[in-house]
Amino acid sequence: LDFATGTYTGSVYSDVSLLPLLPGEGTCDSRALAVKAHPTNVDFHDFVRTPGEPGFRLNVTRKPAYLKCAPLRFDALVMLTRDPYASIWAEYKRALAYAEGVGRAPVV
């Protein structure tokens, strides 16, 4: 989305290692086209409606990490779910590479 539209996508997280590739990382305001979040439980309880207000908001009661985005209201939600087989295979390869020491920084 960042490269296709020229508008940043934000995130509820603040991973500074992603800033060179995704300059909107950690941005959670109206400058962001979309805001990325990884709910640990894939359900809609992370997004709630506030009576008398339009749109959805992030449920900060469930996830305190969402506090910086608390003032935002979203008109729509997009939920992406990976293929379970591909997800399990990717996690297996990541864990195996870690166990073998591939990609680990040397201990000084």
N, CA, C and O of each residue as an XYZ file, in Angstrom:
432
protein
N       0.827     -1.199      0.000
C       0.000      0.000      0.000
C       0.866      1.256      0.000
O       0.557      2.228     -0.690
N       1.953      1.236      0.776
C       2.815      2.416      0.857
C       3.321      2.821     -0.520
O       3.225      3.984     -0.912
N       3.860      1.851     -1.249
C       4.473      2.158     -2.536
C       3.441      2.377     -3.629
O       3.676      3.177     -4.534
N       2.321      1.700     -3.577
C       1.300      1.839     -4.606
C       0.574      3.175     -4.520
O       0.203      3.746     -5.546
N       0.369      3.679     -3.301
C      -0.415      4.903     -3.135
C       0.420      6.129     -2.791
O      -0.033      7.258     -2.982
N       1.638      5.920     -2.284
C       2.452      7.046     -1.837
C       2.037      7.554     -0.466
O       2.600      8.532      0.026
N       1.064      6.906      0.156
C       0.603      7.263      1.491
C       1.066      6.179      2.446
O       0.977      4.991      2.137
N       1.554      6.584      3.595
C       2.060      5.623      4.566
C       0.960      4.761      5.156
O      -0.188      5.184      5.290
N       1.342      3.541      5.506
C       0.497      2.719      6.344
C       1.116      2.763      7.730
O       2.338      2.707      7.870
N       0.292      2.861      8.736
C       0.784      2.959     10.098
C       0.725      1.625     10.810
O       0.410      0.593     10.217
N       1.036      1.670     12.096
C       1.062      0.462     12.895
C       0.873      0.818     14.359
O       1.291      1.889     14.800
N       0.252     -0.066     15.108
C       0.130      0.153     16.544
C       1.458     -0.139     17.223
O       1.642      0.192     18.394
N       2.385     -0.756     16.502
C       3.688     -1.102     17.044
C       4.693     -0.010     16.684
O       4.387      0.883     15.894
N       5.879     -0.082     17.257
C       6.937      0.898     16.965
C       8.252      0.161     16.762
O       9.167      0.275     17.578
N       8.346     -0.592     15.675
C       9.560     -1.346     15.364
C      10.455     -0.466     14.508
O      10.248     -0.363     13.299
N      11.453      0.172     15.123
C      12.314      1.118     14.409
C      13.125      0.452     13.306
O      13.585      1.135     12.391
N      13.312     -0.865     13.369
C      14.063     -1.546     12.307
C      13.294     -1.538     10.979
O      13.885     -1.744      9.919
N      11.979     -1.301     11.038
C      11.169     -1.266      9.815
C      11.091      0.122      9.178
O      10.612      0.255      8.052
N      11.555      1.156      9.883
C      11.423      2.531      9.386
C      12.061      2.768      8.013
O      11.468      3.486      7.207
N      13.235      2.207      7.701
C      13.782      2.445      6.356
C      12.884      1.935      5.233
O      12.813      2.541      4.164
N      12.205      0.827      5.478
C      11.327      0.244      4.463
C       9.898      0.766      4.556
O       9.245      0.995      3.538
N       9.417      0.952      5.784
C       8.046      1.407      6.021
C       8.075      2.657      6.901
O       7.966      2.555      8.123
N       8.220      3.838      6.289
C       8.363      5.072      7.070
C       7.174      5.388      7.981
O       7.302      6.208      8.890
N       6.049      4.769      7.759
C       4.885      5.025      8.595
C       4.813      4.135      9.829
O       3.869      4.246     10.610
N       5.790      3.256     10.020
C       5.797      2.357     11.175
C       5.687      3.168     12.459
O       6.445      4.115     12.668
N       4.757      2.800     13.304
C       4.550      3.504     14.563
C       3.594      4.681     14.452
O       3.211      5.266     15.466
N       3.203      5.036     13.227
C       2.259      6.136     13.019
C       0.847      5.623     13.228
O       0.450      4.596     12.676
N       0.120      6.339     14.015
C      -1.254      5.925     14.283
C      -2.116      7.180     14.332
O      -2.638      7.556     15.382
N      -2.253      7.822     13.168
C      -3.062      9.031     13.093
C      -3.643      9.160     11.690
O      -3.566      8.222     10.897
N      -4.215     10.301     11.385
C      -4.917     10.477     10.111
C      -3.979     10.505      8.899
O      -4.455     10.451      7.765
N      -2.665     10.587      9.106
C      -1.724     10.538      7.979
C      -1.613      9.138      7.397
O      -1.148      8.977      6.269
N      -2.029      8.128      8.141
C      -1.898      6.739      7.708
C      -3.119      6.296      6.915
O      -4.260      6.551      7.299
N      -2.851      5.631      5.806
C      -3.927      5.075      4.976
C      -4.605      3.910      5.688
O      -5.821      3.737      5.612
N      -3.802      3.127      6.370
C      -4.290      1.973      7.129
C      -3.398      1.817      8.351
O      -2.262      2.292      8.356
N      -3.898      1.162      9.376
C      -3.134      0.915     10.592
C      -3.084     -0.589     10.819
O      -4.115     -1.254     10.923
N      -1.856     -1.115     10.894
C      -1.656     -2.557     11.039
C      -1.689     -2.959     12.512
O      -1.108     -2.293     13.370
N      -2.376     -4.056     12.781
C      -2.398     -4.643     14.119
C      -2.457     -6.153     13.950
O      -3.074     -6.651     13.007
N      -1.833     -6.868     14.838
C      -1.852     -8.330     14.807
C      -2.613     -8.831     16.022
O      -1.995     -9.088     17.056
N      -3.905     -8.976     15.942
C      -4.641     -9.516     17.094
C      -4.176    -10.934     17.406
O      -4.031    -11.756     16.501
N      -3.946    -11.216     18.670
C      -3.509    -12.560     19.032
C      -4.644    -13.559     18.868
O      -4.407    -14.731     18.578
N      -5.847    -13.109     19.048
C      -7.016    -13.942     18.784
C      -7.688    -13.366     17.558
O      -8.064    -12.194     17.547
N      -7.840    -14.164     16.541
C      -8.431    -13.662     15.312
C      -9.943    -13.597     15.498
O     -10.675    -14.529     15.163
N     -10.382    -12.472     16.039
C     -11.804    -12.248     16.208
C     -12.065    -10.743     16.173
O     -11.133     -9.944     16.082
N     -13.289    -10.383     16.243
C     -13.641     -8.972     16.138
C     -13.754     -8.284     17.495
O     -14.229     -7.151     17.567
N     -13.331     -8.939     18.564
C     -13.392     -8.314     19.876
C     -12.332     -7.232     20.043
O     -12.395     -6.438     20.982
N     -11.344     -7.198     19.123
C     -10.329     -6.151     19.181
C     -10.865     -4.829     18.638
O     -10.246     -3.782     18.829
N     -11.991     -4.872     17.975
C     -12.611     -3.676     17.415
C     -14.014     -3.551     17.985
O     -14.793     -4.503     17.947
N     -14.330     -2.395     18.503
C     -15.644     -2.209     19.124
C     -16.286     -0.930     18.600
O     -15.600     -0.023     18.129
N     -17.584     -0.874     18.689
C     -18.332      0.333     18.364
C     -18.618      1.082     19.660
O     -18.912      0.475     20.690
N     -18.530      2.388     19.597
C     -18.881      3.215     20.742
C     -20.272      3.774     20.488
O     -20.486      4.427     19.467
N     -21.217      3.540     21.380
C     -22.573      4.054     21.166
C     -22.562      5.569     20.955
O     -21.934      6.308     21.714
N     -23.250      6.010     19.936
C     -23.340      7.433     19.640
C     -22.196      7.975     18.801
O     -22.205      9.153     18.444
N     -21.202      7.140     18.475
C     -20.078      7.569     17.641
C     -20.029      6.708     16.388
O     -20.355      5.522     16.430
N     -19.618      7.312     15.261
C     -19.518      6.523     14.036
C     -18.248      5.669     14.034
O     -17.273      6.010     14.704
N     -18.255      4.599     13.309
C     -17.065      3.786     13.096
C     -16.700      2.881     14.259
O     -17.431      2.749     15.241
N     -15.538      2.266     14.104
C     -14.995      1.347     15.091
C     -13.816      1.992     15.789
O     -13.216      2.930     15.264
N     -13.483      1.498     16.960
C     -12.255      1.903     17.629
C     -11.561      0.644     18.126
O     -12.181     -0.413     18.238
N     -10.287      0.762     18.420
C      -9.543     -0.373     18.959
C      -9.911     -0.578     20.419
O     -10.073      0.390     21.163
N     -10.040     -1.805     20.824
C     -10.424     -2.142     22.186
C      -9.191     -2.112     23.089
O      -8.470     -3.105     23.196
N      -8.951     -0.972     23.738
C      -7.762     -0.816     24.577
C      -7.888     -1.593     25.884
O      -6.885     -1.804     26.566
N      -9.079     -2.017     26.244
C      -9.245     -2.837     27.440
C      -8.604     -4.202     27.226
O      -7.951     -4.744     28.118
N      -8.799     -4.745     26.035
C      -8.202     -6.049     25.699
C      -6.715     -5.946     25.427
O      -5.952     -6.832     25.810
N      -6.295     -4.878     24.771
C      -4.903     -4.741     24.340
C      -4.377     -3.353     24.705
O      -4.566     -2.413     23.933
N      -3.725     -3.198     25.851
C      -3.183     -1.890     26.238
C      -2.202     -1.314     25.212
O      -1.987     -0.102     25.192
N      -1.602     -2.154     24.359
C      -0.680     -1.662     23.333
C      -1.383     -0.737     22.340
O      -0.729      0.034     21.638
N      -2.705     -0.812     22.281
C      -3.466      0.019     21.347
C      -3.712      1.436     21.873
O      -4.327      2.245     21.177
N      -3.253      1.748     23.067
C      -3.563      3.046     23.681
C      -3.195      4.234     22.810
O      -3.939      5.213     22.771
N      -2.058      4.175     22.103
C      -1.663      5.326     21.291
C      -2.616      5.569     20.128
O      -2.639      6.662     19.562
N      -3.394      4.567     19.772
C      -4.361      4.704     18.680
C      -5.777      4.916     19.195
O      -6.722      4.971     18.408
N      -5.930      5.034     20.496
C      -7.264      5.109     21.104
C      -8.159      6.197     20.517
O      -9.357      5.958     20.362
N      -7.635      7.390     20.179
C      -8.531      8.426     19.646
C      -9.055      8.140     18.236
O     -10.039      8.747     17.813
N      -8.411      7.226     17.504
C      -8.807      6.970     16.119
C     -10.125      6.228     16.032
O     -10.455      5.408     16.889
N     -10.873      6.532     14.981
C     -12.090      5.806     14.643
C     -11.920      5.310     13.209
O     -11.436      6.044     12.348
N     -12.311      4.084     12.959
C     -12.139      3.466     11.652
C     -13.496      3.239     11.012
O     -14.433      2.779     11.664
N     -13.591      3.564      9.732
C     -14.844      3.377      8.998
C     -15.023      1.926      8.557
O     -16.148      1.448      8.411
N     -13.908      1.234      8.348
C     -13.978     -0.139      7.845
C     -12.812     -0.945      8.403
O     -11.811     -0.384      8.850
N     -12.953     -2.256      8.372
C     -11.919     -3.174      8.824
C     -11.591     -4.131      7.699
O     -12.477     -4.546      6.951
N     -10.331     -4.482      7.575
C      -9.904     -5.517      6.642
C      -9.174     -6.554      7.474
O      -8.196     -6.238      8.151
N      -9.640     -7.768      7.424
C      -9.003     -8.835      8.186
C      -8.379     -9.814      7.205
O      -9.067    -10.393      6.365
N      -7.074     -9.992      7.319
C      -6.356    -10.917      6.461
C      -5.986    -12.147      7.271
O      -5.503    -12.033      8.398
N      -6.210    -13.308      6.704
C      -5.856    -14.552      7.356
C      -4.976    -15.356      6.409
O      -5.348    -15.598      5.261
N      -3.816    -15.765      6.890
C      -2.908    -16.551      6.066
C      -3.376    -17.997      5.964
O      -4.128    -18.495      6.801
N      -2.905    -18.649      4.909
C      -3.121    -20.071      4.738
C      -2.457    -20.785      5.918
O      -1.258    -20.608      6.131
N      -3.191    -21.577      6.683
C      -2.598    -22.218      7.864
C      -1.359    -23.051      7.543
O      -0.391    -23.021      8.303
N      -1.368    -23.783      6.449
C      -0.211    -24.597      6.092
C       1.012    -23.715      5.866
O       2.090    -24.007      6.383
N       0.853    -22.641      5.100
C       1.976    -21.741      4.827
C       2.477    -21.086      6.112
O       3.682    -20.898      6.280
N       1.572    -20.740      7.010
C       1.956    -20.118      8.280
C       2.765    -21.073      9.143
O       3.800    -20.697      9.695
N       2.290    -22.311      9.257
C       2.989    -23.307     10.071
C       4.358    -23.609      9.466
O       5.341    -23.725     10.198
N       4.435    -23.737      8.155
C       5.702    -24.029      7.486
C       6.689    -22.867      7.677
O       7.870    -23.105      7.932
N       6.231    -21.634      7.561
C       7.101    -20.472      7.753
C       7.613    -20.409      9.193
O       8.787    -20.116      9.420
N       6.749    -20.679     10.152
C       7.166    -20.659     11.557
C       8.160    -21.782     11.841
O       9.116    -21.585     12.592
N       7.947    -22.939     11.258
C       8.876    -24.053     11.426
C      10.263    -23.663     10.901
O      11.267    -23.881     11.579
N      10.316    -23.089      9.696
C      11.602    -22.692      9.119
C      12.273    -21.605      9.951
O      13.494    -21.616     10.110
N      11.493    -20.671     10.481
C      12.059    -19.613     11.319
C      12.656    -20.204     12.588
O      13.770    -19.851     12.975
N      11.918    -21.103     13.239
C      12.396    -21.731     14.474
C      13.624    -22.597     14.204
O      14.562    -22.602     15.002
N      13.630    -23.322     13.102
C      14.768    -24.164     12.751
C      16.008    -23.312     12.492
O      17.095    -23.651     12.960
N      15.862    -22.224     11.762
C      16.994    -21.334     11.488
C      17.533    -20.754     12.790
O      18.746    -20.628     12.954
N      16.643    -20.400     13.717
C      17.077    -19.862     14.999
C      17.830    -20.925     15.797
O      18.870    -20.642     16.392
N      17.303    -22.143     15.807
C      17.938    -23.230     16.557
C      19.320    -23.552     16.013
O      20.211    -23.944     16.767
N      19.505    -23.388     14.710
C      20.796    -23.671     14.083
C      21.729    -22.479     14.128
O      22.883    -22.575     13.712
N      21.239    -21.353     14.631
C      22.085    -20.175     14.749
C      22.169    -19.334     13.488
O      22.967    -18.399     13.426
N      21.375    -19.641     12.496
C      21.381    -18.850     11.264
C      20.750    -17.504     11.534
O      19.635    -17.441     12.050
N      21.428    -16.441     11.202
C      20.867    -15.112     11.362
C      21.023    -14.529     12.750
O      20.540    -13.428     13.011
N      21.688    -15.242     13.649
C      21.913    -14.694     14.997
C      23.163    -13.845     15.002
O      24.148    -14.164     14.336
N      23.120    -12.773     15.747
C      24.289    -11.915     15.901
C      25.316    -12.642     16.767
O      24.948    -13.343     17.710
N      26.608    -12.477     16.449
C      27.620    -13.145     17.270
C      27.644    -12.585     18.692
O      27.423    -11.393     18.906
N      27.914    -13.454     19.651
C      28.007    -13.039     21.044
C      29.389    -12.447     21.272
O      30.398    -13.085     20.973
N      29.436    -11.250     21.791
C      30.719    -10.557     21.996
C      31.114    -10.625     23.445
O      32.162    -10.102     23.825
